[in-house]
PDB file of C-alpha atoms in Angstrom:
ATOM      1  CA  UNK A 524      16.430 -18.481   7.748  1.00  0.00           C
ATOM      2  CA  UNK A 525      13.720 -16.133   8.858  1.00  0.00           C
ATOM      3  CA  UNK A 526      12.026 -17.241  12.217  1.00  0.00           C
ATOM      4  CA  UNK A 527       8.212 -16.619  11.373  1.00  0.00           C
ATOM      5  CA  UNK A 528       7.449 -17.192  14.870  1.00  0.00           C
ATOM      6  CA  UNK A 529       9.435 -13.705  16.477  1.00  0.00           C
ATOM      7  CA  UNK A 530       7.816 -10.471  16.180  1.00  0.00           C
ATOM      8  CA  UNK A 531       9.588  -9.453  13.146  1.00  0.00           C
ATOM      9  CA  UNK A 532       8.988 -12.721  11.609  1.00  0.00           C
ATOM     10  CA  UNK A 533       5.135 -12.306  11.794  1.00  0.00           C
ATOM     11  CA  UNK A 534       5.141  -8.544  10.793  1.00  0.00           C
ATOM     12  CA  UNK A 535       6.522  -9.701   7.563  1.00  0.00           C
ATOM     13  CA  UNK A 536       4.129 -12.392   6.955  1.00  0.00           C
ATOM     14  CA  UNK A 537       1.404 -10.183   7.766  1.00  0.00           C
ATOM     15  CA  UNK A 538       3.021  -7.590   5.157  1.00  0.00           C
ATOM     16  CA  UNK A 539       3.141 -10.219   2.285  1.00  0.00           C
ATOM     17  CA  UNK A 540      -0.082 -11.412   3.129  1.00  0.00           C
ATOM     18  CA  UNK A 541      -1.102  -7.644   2.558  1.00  0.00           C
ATOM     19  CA  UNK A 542       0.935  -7.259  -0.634  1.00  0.00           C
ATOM     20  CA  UNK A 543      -0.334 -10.549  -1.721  1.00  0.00           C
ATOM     21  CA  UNK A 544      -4.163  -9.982  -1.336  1.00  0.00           C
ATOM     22  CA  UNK A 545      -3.762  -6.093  -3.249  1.00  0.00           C
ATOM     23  CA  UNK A 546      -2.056  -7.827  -5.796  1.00  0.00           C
ATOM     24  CA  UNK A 547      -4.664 -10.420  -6.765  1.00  0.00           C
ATOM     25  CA  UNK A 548      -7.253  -7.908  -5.964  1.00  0.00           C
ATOM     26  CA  UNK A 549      -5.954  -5.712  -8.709  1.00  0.00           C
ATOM     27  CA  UNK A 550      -4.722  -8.772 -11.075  1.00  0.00           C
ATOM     28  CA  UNK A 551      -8.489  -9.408 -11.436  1.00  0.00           C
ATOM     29  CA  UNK A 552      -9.784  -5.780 -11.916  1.00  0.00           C
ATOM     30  CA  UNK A 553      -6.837  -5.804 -14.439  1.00  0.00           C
ATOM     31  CA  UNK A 554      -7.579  -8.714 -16.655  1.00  0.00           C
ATOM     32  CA  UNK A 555     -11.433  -7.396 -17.073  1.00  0.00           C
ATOM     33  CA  UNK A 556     -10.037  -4.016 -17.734  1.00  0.00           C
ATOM     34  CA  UNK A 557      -7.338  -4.772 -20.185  1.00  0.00           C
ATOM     35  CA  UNK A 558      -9.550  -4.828 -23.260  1.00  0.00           C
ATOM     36  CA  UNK A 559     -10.820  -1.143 -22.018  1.00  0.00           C
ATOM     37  CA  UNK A 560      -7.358  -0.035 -21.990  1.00  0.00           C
ATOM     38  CA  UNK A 561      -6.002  -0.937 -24.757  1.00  0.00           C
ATOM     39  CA  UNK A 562      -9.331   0.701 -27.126  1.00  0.00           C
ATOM     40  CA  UNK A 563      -8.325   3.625 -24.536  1.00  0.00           C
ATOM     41  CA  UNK A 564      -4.728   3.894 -25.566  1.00  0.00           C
ATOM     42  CA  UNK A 565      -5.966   3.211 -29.874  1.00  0.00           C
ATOM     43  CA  UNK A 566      -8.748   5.905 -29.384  1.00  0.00           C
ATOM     44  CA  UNK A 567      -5.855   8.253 -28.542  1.00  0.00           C
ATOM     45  CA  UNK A 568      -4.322   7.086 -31.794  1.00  0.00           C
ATOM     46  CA  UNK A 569      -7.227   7.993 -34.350  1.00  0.00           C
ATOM     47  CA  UNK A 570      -8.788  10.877 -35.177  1.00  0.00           C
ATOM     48  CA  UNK A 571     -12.623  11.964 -34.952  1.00  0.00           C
ATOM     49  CA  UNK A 572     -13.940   9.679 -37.632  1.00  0.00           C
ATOM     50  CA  UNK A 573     -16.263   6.570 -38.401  1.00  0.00           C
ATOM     51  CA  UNK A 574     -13.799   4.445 -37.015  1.00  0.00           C
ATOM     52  CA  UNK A 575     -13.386   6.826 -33.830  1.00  0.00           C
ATOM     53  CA  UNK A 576     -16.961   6.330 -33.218  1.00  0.00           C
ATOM     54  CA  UNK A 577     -17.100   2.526 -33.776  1.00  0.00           C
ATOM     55  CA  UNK A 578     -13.707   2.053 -31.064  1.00  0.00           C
ATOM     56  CA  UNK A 579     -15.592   4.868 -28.843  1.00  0.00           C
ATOM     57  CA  UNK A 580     -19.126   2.535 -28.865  1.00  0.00           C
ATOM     58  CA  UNK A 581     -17.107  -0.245 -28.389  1.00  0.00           C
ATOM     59  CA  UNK A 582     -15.025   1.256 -25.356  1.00  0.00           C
ATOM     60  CA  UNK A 583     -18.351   2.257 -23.675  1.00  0.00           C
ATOM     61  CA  UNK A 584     -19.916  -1.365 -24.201  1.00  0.00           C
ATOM     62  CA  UNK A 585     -16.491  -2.467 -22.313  1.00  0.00           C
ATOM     63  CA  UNK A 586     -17.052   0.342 -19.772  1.00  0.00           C
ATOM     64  CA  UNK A 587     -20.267  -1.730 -19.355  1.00  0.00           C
ATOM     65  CA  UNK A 588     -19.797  -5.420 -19.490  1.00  0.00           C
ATOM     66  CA  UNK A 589     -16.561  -5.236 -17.708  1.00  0.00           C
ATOM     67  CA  UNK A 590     -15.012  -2.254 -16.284  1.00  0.00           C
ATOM     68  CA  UNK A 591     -17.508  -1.291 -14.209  1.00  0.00           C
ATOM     69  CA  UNK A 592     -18.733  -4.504 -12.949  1.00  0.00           C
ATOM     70  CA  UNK A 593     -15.249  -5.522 -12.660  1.00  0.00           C
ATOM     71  CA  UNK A 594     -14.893  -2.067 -10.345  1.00  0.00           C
ATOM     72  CA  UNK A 595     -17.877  -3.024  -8.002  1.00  0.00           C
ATOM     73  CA  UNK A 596     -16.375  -6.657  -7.018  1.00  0.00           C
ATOM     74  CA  UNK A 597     -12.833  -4.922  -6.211  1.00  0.00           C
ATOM     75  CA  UNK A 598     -15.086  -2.094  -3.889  1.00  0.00           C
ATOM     76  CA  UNK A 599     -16.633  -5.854  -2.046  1.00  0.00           C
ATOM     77  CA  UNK A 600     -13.124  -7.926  -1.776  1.00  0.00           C
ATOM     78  CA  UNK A 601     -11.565  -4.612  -0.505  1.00  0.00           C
ATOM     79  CA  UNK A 602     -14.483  -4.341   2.319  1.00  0.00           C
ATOM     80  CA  UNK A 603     -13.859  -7.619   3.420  1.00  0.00           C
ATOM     81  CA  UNK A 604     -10.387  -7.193   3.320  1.00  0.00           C
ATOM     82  CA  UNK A 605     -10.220  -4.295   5.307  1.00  0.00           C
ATOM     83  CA  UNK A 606     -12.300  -5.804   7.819  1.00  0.00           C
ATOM     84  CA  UNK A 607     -10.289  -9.163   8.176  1.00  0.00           C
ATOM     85  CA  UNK A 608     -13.629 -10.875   7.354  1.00  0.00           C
ATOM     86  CA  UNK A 609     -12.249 -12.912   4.499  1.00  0.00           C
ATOM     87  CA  UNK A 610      -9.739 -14.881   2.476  1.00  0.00           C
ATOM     88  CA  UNK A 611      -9.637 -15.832  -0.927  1.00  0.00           C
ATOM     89  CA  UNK A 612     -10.487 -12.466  -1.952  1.00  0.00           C
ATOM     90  CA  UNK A 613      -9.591 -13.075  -6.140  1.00  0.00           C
ATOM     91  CA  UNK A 614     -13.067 -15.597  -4.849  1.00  0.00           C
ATOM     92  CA  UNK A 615     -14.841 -12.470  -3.656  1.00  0.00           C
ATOM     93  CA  UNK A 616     -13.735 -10.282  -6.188  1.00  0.00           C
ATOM     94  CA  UNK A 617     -15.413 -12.785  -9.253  1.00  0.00           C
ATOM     95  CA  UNK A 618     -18.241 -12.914  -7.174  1.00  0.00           C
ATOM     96  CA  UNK A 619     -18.772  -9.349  -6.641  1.00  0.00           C
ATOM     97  CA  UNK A 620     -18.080  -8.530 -10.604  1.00  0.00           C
ATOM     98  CA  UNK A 621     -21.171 -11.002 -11.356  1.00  0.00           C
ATOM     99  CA  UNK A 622     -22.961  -9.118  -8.554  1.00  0.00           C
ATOM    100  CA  UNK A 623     -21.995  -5.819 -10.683  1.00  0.00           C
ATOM    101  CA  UNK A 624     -23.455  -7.450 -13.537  1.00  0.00           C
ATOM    102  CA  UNK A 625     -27.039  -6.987 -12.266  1.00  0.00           C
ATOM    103  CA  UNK A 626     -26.695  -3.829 -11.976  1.00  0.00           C
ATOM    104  CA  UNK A 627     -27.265  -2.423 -15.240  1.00  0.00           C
ATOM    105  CA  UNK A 628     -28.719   0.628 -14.933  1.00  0.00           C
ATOM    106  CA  UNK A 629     -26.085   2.321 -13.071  1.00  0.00           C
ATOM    107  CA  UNK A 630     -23.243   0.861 -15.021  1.00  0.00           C
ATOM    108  CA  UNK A 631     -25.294   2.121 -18.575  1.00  0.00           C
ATOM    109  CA  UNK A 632     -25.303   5.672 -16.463  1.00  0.00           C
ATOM    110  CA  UNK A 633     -21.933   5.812 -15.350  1.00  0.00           C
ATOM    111  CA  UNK A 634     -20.527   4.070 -18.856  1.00  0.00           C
ATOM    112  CA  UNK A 635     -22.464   6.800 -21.087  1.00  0.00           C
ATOM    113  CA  UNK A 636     -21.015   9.861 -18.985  1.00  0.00           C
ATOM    114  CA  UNK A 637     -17.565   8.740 -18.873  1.00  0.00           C
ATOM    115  CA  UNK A 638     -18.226   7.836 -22.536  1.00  0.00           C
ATOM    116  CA  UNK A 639     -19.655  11.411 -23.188  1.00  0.00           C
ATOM    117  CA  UNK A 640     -16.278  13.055 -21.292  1.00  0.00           C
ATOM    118  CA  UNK A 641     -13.754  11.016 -23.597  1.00  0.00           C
ATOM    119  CA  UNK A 642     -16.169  11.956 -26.937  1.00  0.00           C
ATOM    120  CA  UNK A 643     -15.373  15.993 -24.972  1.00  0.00           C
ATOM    121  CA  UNK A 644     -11.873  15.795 -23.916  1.00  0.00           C
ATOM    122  CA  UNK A 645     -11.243  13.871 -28.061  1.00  0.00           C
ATOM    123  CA  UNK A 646     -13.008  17.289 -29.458  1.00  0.00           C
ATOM    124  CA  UNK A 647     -10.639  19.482 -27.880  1.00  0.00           C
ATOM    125  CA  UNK A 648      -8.330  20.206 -25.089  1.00  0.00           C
ATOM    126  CA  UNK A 649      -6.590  23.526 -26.162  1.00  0.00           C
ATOM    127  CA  UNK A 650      -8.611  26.093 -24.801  1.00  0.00           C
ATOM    128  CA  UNK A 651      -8.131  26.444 -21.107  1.00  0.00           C
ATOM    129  CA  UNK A 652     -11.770  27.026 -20.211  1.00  0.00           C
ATOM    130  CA  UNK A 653     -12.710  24.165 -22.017  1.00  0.00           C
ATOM    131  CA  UNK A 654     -10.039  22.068 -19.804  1.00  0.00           C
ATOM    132  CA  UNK A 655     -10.578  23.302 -16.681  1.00  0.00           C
ATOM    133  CA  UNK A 656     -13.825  22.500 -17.237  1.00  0.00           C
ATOM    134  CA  UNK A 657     -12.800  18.627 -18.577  1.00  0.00           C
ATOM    135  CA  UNK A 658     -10.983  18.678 -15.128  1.00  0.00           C
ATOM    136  CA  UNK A 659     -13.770  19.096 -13.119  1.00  0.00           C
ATOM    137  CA  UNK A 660     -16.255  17.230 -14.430  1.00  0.00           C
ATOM    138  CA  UNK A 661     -13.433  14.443 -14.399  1.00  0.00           C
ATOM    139  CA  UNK A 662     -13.197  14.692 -11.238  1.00  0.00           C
ATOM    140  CA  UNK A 663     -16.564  15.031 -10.283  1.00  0.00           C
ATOM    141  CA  UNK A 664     -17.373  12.012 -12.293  1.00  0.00           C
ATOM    142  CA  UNK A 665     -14.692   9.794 -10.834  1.00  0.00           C
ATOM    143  CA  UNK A 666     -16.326  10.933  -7.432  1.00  0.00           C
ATOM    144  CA  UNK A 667     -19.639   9.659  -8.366  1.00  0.00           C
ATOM    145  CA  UNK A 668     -18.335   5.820  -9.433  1.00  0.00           C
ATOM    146  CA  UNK A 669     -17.100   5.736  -6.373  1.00  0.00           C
ATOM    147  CA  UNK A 670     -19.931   6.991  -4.190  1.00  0.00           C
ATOM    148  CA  UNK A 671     -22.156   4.044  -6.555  1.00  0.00           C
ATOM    149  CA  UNK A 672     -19.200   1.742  -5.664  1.00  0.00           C
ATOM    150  CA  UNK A 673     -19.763   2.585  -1.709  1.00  0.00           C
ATOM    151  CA  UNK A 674     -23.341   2.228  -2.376  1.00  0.00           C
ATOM    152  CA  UNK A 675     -22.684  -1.610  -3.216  1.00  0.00           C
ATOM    153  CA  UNK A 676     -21.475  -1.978  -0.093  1.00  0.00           C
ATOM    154  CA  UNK A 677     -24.584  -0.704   1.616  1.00  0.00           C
ATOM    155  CA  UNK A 678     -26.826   1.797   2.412  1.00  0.00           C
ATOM    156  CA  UNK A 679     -24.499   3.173   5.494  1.00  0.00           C
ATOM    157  CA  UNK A 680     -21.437   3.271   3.665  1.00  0.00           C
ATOM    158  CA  UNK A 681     -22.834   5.608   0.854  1.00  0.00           C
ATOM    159  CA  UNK A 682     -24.591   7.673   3.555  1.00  0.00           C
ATOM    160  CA  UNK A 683     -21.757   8.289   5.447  1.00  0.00           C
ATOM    161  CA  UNK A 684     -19.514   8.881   2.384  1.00  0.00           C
ATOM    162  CA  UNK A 685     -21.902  11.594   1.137  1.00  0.00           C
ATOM    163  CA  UNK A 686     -21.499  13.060   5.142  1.00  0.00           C
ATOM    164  CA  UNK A 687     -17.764  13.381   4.723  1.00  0.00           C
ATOM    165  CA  UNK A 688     -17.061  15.410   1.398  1.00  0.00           C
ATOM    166  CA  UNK A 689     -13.781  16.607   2.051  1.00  0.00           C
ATOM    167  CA  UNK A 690     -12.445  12.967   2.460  1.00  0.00           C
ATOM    168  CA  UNK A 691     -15.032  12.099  -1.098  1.00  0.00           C
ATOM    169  CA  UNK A 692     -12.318  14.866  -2.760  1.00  0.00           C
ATOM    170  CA  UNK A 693      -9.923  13.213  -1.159  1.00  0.00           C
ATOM    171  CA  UNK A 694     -10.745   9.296  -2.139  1.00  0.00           C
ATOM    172  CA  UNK A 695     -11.246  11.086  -5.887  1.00  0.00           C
ATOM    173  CA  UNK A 696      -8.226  12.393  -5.632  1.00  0.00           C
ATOM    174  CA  UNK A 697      -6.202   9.479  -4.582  1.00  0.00           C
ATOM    175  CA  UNK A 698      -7.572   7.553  -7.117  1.00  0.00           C
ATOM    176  CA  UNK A 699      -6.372  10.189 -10.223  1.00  0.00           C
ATOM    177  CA  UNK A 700      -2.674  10.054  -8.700  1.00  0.00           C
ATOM    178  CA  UNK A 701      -2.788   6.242  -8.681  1.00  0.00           C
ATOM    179  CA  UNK A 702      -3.597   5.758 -12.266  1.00  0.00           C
ATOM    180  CA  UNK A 703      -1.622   8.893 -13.127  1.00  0.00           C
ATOM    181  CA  UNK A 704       1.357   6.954 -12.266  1.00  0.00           C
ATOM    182  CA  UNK A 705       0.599   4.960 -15.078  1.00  0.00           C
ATOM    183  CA  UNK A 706       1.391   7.729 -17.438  1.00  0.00           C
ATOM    184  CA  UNK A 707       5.380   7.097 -16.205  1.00  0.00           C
ATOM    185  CA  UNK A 708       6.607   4.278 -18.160  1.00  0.00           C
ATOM    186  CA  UNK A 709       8.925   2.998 -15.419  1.00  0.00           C
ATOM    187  CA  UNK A 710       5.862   2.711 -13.143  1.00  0.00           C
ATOM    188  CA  UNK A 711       3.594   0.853 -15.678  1.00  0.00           C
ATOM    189  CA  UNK A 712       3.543  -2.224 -13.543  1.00  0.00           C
ATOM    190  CA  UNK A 713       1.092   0.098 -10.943  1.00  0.00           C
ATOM    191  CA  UNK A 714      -2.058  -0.421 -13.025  1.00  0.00           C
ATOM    192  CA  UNK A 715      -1.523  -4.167 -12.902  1.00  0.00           C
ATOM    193  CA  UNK A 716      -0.146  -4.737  -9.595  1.00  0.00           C
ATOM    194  CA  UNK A 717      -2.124  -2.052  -6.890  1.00  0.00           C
ATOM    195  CA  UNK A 718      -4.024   0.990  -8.632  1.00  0.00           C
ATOM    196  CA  UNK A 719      -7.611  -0.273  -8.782  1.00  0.00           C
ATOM    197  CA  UNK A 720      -7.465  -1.985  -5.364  1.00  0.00           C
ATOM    198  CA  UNK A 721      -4.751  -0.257  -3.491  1.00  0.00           C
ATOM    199  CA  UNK A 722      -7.519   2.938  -4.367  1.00  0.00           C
ATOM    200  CA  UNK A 723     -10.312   0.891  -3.101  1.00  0.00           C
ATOM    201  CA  UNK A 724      -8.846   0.068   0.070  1.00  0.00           C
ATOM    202  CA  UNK A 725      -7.551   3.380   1.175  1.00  0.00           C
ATOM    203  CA  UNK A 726     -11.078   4.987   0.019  1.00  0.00           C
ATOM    204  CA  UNK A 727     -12.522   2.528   2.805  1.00  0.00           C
ATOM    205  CA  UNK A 728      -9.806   3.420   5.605  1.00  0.00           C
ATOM    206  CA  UNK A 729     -10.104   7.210   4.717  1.00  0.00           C
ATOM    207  CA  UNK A 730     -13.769   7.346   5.184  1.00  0.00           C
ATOM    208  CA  UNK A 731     -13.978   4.823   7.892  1.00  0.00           C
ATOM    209  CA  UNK A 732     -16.591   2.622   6.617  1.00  0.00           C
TER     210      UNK A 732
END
């Protein structure tokens, strides 16, 4: 039987605590989100047509209601979290997606553009002008929900995120390779288990906030 009280005995607690708290972090993200992704995987399905446009409206209103809000309590339960100033953090995590609720003039913002980049990338993704060009405004939209995600967390944070660019490309980056893992069948269990808060966390560390 392991001894918690030796050294390696607490370095393992302290790693399932850690595994533990991403985990229910991300389970929450992941249960607002799955509606989003699954209209996300049938909007792949259909073709540009009424019905496209009534899943794509939908999609967005989930963007809206839940994604993003959803988003902005994972940004607060992974500041606590990487500031050992909490426990609980599935608590902080419904608290801060209520909080995300309010703000409804960001989340219409950010939920039309991504929106508006989906309606682009459905119309065509052949020419490679037109998806180098997807690309970056992917990316560069991805960076912006996270600098209003830092801006949740104050002031200071977004300030000092907006100071260190190359570590913003960085954050943005991180984030595409964790939900491209997704794409691998075998690794499917990544969007549930660590992408949205595993992403969250590390953009914190990175950027030192």
């Amino acid at each position: 039987m392991l001894d918690l009280q030796t050294k390696f005995g607490k370095m393992a607690t302290s790693a399932g605590n850690w595994v533990l708290n991403l985990v229910t972090i991300n389970f929450i993200w992941f249960l607002f989100s799955m509606p989003a992704l699954f209209m996300l995987i049938l909007l792949h399905s259909l073709p540009l047509n009424g019905v496209y446009l009534a899943a794509w409206l939908l999609l967005v209103l989930m963007l809206f209601l839940l994604v993003l809000p959803a988003m902005y309590g994972v940004f607060q339960a992974a500041n606590l979290w990487a500031h050992d100033e909490g426990s609980r953090y599935w608590q902080h995590t419904l608290r801060g997606y209520l909080t995300g609720l309010q703000q409804w003039r960001q989340n219409s913002v950010l939920a039309g553009l991504i929106g508006l980049w989906l309606l682009a990338a459905q119309r065509g993704w052949q020419p490679i002008f037109w998806r180098s060009s997807l690309v970056i405004l992917g990316l560069a939209l991805i960076a912006a929900v996270i600098l209003v995600m830092l801006r949740g967390l104050g002031l200071t944070a977004l300030q000092k995120a907006m100071q260190q660019p190359f570590k913003l490309l960085a954050a943005t980056l991180l984030t595409v390779v964790l939900f491209l893992l997704n794409s691998a069948l075998p690794l499917l269990f990544c969007i549930v288990l660590l992408s949205m808060s595993l992403s969250a966390w590390l953009t914190i560390k990175i950027m030192k906030l």
